[in-house]
Coordinates of C-alpha atoms in Angstrom, one line a residue:
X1 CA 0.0 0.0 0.0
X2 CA 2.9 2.4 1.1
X3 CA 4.1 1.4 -2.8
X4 CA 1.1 2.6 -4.2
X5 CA 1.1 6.0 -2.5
X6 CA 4.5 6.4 -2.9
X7 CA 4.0 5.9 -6.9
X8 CA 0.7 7.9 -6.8
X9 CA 2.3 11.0 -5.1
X10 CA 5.0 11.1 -8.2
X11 CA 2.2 11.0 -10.9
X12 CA 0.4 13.6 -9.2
X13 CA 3.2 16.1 -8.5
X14 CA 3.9 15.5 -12.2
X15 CA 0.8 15.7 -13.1
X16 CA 0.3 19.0 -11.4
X17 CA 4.3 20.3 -12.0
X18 CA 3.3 20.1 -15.7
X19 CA -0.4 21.7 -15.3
X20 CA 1.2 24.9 -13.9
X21 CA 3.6 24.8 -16.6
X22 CA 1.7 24.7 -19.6
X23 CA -1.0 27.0 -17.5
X24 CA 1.6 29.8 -17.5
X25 CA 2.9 29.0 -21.1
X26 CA -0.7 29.9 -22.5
X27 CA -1.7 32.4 -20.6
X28 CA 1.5 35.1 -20.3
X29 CA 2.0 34.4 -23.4
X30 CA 1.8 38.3 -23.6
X31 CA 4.4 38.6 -20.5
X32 CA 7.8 39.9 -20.9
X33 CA 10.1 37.1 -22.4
X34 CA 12.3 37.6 -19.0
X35 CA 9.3 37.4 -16.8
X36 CA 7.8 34.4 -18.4
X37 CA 10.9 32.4 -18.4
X38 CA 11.5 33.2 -14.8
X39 CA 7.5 31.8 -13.9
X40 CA 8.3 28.8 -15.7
X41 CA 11.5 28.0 -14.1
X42 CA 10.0 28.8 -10.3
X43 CA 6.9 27.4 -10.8
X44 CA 7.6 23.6 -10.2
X45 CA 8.3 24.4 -6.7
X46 CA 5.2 25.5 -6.2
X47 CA 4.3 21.8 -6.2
X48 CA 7.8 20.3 -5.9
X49 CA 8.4 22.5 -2.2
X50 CA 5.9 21.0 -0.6
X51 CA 6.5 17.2 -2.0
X52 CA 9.9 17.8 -0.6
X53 CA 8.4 19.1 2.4
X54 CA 5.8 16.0 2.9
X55 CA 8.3 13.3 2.0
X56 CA 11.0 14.5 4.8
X57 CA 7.9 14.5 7.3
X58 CA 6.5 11.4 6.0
X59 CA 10.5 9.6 5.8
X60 CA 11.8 10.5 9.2
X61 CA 10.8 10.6 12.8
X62 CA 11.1 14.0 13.7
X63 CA 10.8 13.5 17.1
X64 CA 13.3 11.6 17.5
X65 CA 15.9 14.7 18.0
X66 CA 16.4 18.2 18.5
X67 CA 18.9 18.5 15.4
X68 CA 16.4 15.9 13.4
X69 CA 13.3 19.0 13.9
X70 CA 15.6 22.2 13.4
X71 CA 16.6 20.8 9.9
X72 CA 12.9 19.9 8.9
X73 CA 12.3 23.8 10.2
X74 CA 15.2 25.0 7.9
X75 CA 13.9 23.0 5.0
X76 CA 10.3 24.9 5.3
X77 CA 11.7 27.8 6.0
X78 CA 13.4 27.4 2.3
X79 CA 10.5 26.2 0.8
X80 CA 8.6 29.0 1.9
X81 CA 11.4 31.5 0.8
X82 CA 11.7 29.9 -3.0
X83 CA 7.6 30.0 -3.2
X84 CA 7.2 33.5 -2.3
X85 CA 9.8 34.0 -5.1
X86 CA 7.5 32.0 -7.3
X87 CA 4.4 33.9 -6.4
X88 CA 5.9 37.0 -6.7
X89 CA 7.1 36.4 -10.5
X90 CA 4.2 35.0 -11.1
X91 CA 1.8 38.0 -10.0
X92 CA 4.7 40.4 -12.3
X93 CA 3.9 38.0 -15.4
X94 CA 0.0 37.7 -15.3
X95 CA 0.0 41.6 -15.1
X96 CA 2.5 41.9 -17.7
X97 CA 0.5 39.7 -19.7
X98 CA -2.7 41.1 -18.4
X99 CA -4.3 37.6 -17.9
X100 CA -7.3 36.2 -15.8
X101 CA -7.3 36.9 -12.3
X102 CA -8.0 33.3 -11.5
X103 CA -5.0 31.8 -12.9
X104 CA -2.0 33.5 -10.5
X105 CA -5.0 32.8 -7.9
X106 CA -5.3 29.4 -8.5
X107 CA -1.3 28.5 -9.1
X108 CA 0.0 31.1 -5.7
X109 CA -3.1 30.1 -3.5
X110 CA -2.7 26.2 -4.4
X111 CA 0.9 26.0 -3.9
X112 CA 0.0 27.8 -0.2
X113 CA -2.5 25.6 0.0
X114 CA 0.1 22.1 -0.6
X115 CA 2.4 23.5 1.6
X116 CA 0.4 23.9 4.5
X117 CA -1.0 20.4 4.0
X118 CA 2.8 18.7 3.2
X119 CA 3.8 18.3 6.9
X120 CA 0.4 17.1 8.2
X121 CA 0.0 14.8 5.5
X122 CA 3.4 13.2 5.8
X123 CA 2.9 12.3 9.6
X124 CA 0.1 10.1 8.3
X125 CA 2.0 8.6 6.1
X126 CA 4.8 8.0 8.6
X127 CA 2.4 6.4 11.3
X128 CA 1.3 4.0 8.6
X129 CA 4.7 2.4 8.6
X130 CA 5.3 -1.0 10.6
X131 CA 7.1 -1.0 13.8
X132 CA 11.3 -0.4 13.6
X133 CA 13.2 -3.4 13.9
X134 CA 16.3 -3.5 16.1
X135 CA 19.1 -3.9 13.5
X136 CA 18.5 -3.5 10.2
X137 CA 15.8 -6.2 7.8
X138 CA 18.6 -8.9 6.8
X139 CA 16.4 -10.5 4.3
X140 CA 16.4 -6.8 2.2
X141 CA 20.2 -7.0 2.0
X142 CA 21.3 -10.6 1.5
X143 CA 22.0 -12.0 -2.3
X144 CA 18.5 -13.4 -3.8
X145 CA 17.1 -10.1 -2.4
X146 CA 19.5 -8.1 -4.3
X147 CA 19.2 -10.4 -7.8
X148 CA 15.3 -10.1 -7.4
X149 CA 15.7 -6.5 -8.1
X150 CA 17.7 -6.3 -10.2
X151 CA 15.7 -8.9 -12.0
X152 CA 12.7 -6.5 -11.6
X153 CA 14.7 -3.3 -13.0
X154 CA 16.1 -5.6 -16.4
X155 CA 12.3 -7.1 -16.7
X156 CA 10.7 -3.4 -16.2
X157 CA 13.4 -2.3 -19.1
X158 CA 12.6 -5.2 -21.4
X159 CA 8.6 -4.6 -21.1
X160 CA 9.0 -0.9 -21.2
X161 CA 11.3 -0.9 -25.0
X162 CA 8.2 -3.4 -26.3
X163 CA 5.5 -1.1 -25.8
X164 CA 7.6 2.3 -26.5
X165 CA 8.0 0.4 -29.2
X166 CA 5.3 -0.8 -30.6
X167 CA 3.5 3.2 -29.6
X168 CA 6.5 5.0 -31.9
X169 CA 5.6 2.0 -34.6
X170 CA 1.8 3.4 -34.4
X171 CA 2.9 7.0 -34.2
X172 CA 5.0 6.6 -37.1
X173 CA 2.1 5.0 -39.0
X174 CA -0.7 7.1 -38.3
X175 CA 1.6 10.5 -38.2
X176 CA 4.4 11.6 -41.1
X177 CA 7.1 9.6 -42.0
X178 CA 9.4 11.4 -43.2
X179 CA 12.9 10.9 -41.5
X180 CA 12.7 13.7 -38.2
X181 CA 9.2 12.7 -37.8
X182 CA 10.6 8.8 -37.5
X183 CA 13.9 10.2 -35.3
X184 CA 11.1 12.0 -33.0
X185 CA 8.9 8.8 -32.2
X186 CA 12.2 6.9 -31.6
X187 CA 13.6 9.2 -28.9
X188 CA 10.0 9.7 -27.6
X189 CA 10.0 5.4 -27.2
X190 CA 13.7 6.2 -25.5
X191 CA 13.0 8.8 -22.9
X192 CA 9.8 6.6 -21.8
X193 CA 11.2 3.1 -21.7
X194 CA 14.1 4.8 -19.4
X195 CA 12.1 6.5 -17.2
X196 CA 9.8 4.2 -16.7
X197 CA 12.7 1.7 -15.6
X198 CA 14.5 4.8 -13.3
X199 CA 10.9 4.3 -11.4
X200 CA 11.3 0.7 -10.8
X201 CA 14.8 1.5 -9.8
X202 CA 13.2 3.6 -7.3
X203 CA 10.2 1.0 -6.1
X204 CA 12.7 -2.1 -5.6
X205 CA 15.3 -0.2 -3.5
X206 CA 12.7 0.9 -1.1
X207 CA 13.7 -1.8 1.4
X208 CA 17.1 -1.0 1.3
X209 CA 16.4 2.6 2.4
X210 CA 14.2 1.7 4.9
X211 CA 17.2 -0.3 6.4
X212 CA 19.4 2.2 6.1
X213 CA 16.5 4.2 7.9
X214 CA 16.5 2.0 11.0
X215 CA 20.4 1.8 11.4
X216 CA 20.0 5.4 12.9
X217 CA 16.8 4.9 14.5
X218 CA 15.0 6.9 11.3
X219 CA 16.4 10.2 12.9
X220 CA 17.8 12.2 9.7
X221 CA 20.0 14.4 12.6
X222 CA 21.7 10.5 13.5
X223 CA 22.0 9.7 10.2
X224 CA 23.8 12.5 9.2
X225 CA 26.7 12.1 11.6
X226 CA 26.8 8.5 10.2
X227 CA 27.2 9.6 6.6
X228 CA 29.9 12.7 8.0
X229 CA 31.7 9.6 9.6
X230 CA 31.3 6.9 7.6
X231 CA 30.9 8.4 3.8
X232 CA 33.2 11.8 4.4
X233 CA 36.2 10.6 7.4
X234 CA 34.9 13.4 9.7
X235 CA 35.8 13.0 13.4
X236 CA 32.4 13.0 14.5
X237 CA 32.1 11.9 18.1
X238 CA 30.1 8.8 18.6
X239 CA 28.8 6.7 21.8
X240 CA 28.7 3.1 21.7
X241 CA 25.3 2.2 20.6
X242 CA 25.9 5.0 18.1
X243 CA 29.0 3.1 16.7
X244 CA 26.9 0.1 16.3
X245 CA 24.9 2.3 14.4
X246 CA 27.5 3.9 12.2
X247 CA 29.1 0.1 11.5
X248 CA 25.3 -1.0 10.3
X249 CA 25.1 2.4 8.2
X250 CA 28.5 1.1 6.4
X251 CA 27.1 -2.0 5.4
X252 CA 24.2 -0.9 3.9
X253 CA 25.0 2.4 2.3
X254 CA 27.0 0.7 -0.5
X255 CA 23.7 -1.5 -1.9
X256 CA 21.8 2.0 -1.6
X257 CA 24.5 4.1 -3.4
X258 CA 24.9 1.6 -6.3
X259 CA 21.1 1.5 -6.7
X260 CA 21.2 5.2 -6.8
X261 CA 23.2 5.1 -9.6
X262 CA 21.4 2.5 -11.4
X263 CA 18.4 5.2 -10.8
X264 CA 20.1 8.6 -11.9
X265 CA 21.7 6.6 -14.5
X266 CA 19.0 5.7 -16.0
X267 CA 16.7 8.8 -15.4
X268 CA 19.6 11.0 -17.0
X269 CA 19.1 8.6 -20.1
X270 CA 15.2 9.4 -20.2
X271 CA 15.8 12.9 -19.7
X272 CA 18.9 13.1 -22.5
X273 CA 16.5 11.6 -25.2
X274 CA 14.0 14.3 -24.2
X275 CA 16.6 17.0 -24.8
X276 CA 17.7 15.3 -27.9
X277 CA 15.3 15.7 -29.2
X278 CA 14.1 19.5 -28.3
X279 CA 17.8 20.2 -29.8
X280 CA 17.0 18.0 -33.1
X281 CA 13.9 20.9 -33.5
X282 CA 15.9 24.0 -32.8
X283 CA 16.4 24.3 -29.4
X284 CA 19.7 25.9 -28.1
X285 CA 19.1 25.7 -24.5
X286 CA 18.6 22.0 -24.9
X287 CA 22.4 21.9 -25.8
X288 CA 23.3 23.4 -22.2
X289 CA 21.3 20.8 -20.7
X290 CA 22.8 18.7 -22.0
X291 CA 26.2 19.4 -21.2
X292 CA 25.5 20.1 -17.6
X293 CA 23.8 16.5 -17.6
X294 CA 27.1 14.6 -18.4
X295 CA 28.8 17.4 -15.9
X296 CA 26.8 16.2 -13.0
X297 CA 27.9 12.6 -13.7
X298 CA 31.5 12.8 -14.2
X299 CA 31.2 14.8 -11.0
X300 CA 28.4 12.3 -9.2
X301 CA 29.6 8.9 -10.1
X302 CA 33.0 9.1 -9.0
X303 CA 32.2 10.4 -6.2
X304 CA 29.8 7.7 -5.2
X305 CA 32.0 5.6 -6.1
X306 CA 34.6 6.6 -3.4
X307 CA 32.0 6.8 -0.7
X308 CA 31.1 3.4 -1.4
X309 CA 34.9 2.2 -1.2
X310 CA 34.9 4.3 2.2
X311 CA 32.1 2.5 3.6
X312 CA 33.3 -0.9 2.7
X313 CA 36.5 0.1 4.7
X314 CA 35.1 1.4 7.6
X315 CA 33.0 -1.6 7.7
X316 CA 35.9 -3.9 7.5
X317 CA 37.6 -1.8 10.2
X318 CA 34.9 -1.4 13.1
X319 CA 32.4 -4.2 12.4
X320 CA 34.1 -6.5 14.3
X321 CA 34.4 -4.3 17.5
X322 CA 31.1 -3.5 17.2
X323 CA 29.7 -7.2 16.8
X324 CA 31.5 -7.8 20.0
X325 CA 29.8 -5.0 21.9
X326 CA 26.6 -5.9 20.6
X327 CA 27.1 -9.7 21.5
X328 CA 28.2 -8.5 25.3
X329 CA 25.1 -6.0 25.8
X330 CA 22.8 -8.5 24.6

């Protein structure tokens, strides 16, 4: 069930992200070039803000520390700060472009209206999840586990080509086909086949976030001492049931950062045949993209990639120290 409102929650803030879009695109179309381009690029986090919001209230147990509620505090105080930003370029455009009343109405008071709703409704969603287990769910991380998903994410890719597939065949059929028309329906049947398998990426390493949850006791303030110890050699101070903690953290970040990858890897593809394809038509700025899409990997993978060698180290170093302490205090 938790799946289902997990997957639900992306195709709405999609669904919603792109409503606001297009809504601004047709209506300022009047708007000064500079104010209509800034509307569309703040707009998003009118929805985005608060899914951000939600998700880190629904994720972690706030409760749990003093550091864990002053973050969730700083992140709503940002929100808040990049949506009044939104509404206030918004407002400039629709009377630049002299449009409705009701549509900066609608797109300033709904986004005030999702983020006043996003902390509420993620503390539902949090007491919905099962009790925390004292170490972290074995089963999630052990081999057939881990070939399962990946299993699922190869399967997911397979199904997802056929029917891109077979939908460019038909578009290609029923539409032009003349050579860009037949290049457009293949990168269309790209960018969705990859996405759609970035997703299942997402769904099947669920488990191994949640374990990573529990080794700090699903308090974000915990588990960011872990990651400053464990990911980035910081000499963060640490008690003993915290080391425990920290050695747990080391052997499950690894699975969760390689699955990561897997995941941007793949949504980069999806979004890189998108942009393709705006660039085949005309567009300049889908050149930049681009570029900065292959800059954030060179930069992202090999740094993952060191974390996860850190990890493996510091689990090699302390997890027998801390298998012995947990053996004497139980």
């Amino acid at each position: 069930m938790r799946v289902v409102v997990y997957v639900l929650m992306i195709v709405m803030a999609t669904a919603l992200t792109l409503g606001a879009v297009l809504l601004i695109v047709f209506t300022f179309a009047d708007a000064g070039r500079a104010l209509r381009i800034a509307s569309v690029a703040t707009a998003p986090f009118l929805v985005m803000g608060p899914v951000v919001i939600g998700a880190l209230a629904g994720y972690w147990d706030h409760r749990a520390s003093r550091e864990s509620r002053r973050l969730l505090r700083w992140w709503f105080i940002g929100v808040a700060a990049i949506d009044v930003v939104a509404a206030v370029f918004i407002v400039l455009a629709a009377l630049s472009a002299r449009a409705p009343v009701w549509v900066p109405t609608l797109l300033v008071v709904g986004g005030a209206v999702l983020l006043g709703v996003a902390r509420p409704l993620g503390a539902v969603f949090r007491r919905t999840e099962p009790p925390m287990v004292a170490v972290p769910d074995r089963a999630a991380l052990e081999t057939p586990a881990i070939r399962r998903a990946v299993r699922t994410i190869v399967v997911t890719f397979v199904v997802s080509a056929v029917l891109a597939s077979i939908g460019a065949a038909v578009l290609m059929t029923l539409g032009r086909r003349d050579a860009d028309h037949v290049v457009q329906s293949v990168l269309l049947a790209g960018q969705l086949t990859f996405t759609a398998t970035a997703m299942a990426a997402v769904i099947v390493s669920l488990p191994l976030n949640g374990a990573l949850r529990d080794t700090g006791g699903r308090d974000i303030g915990r588990l960011r001492r872990f990651a400053k110890v464990v990911l980035r050699g910081k000499p963060v101070p640490l008690d003993d049931v915290e080391m425990q903690g920290s050695v747990e953290y080391a052997r499950v970040v690894p699975l969760v950062l390689r699955f990561q990858l897997v995941f941007i890897g793949l949504l980069y593809a999806g979004i890189a045949f998108q942009f393709v394809s705006s660039a085949l038509r005309g567009d300049a700025y889908a050149s930049v993209v681009l570029v900065g899409l292959v800059l954030v990997l060179v930069l992202v993978v090999p740094l993952t990639l060191r974390r996860i060698g850190r990890a493996r180290r510091y689990s090699q170093r302390h997890g027998h120290s801390a298998d012995s302490r947990s053996v004497v205090s139980s």
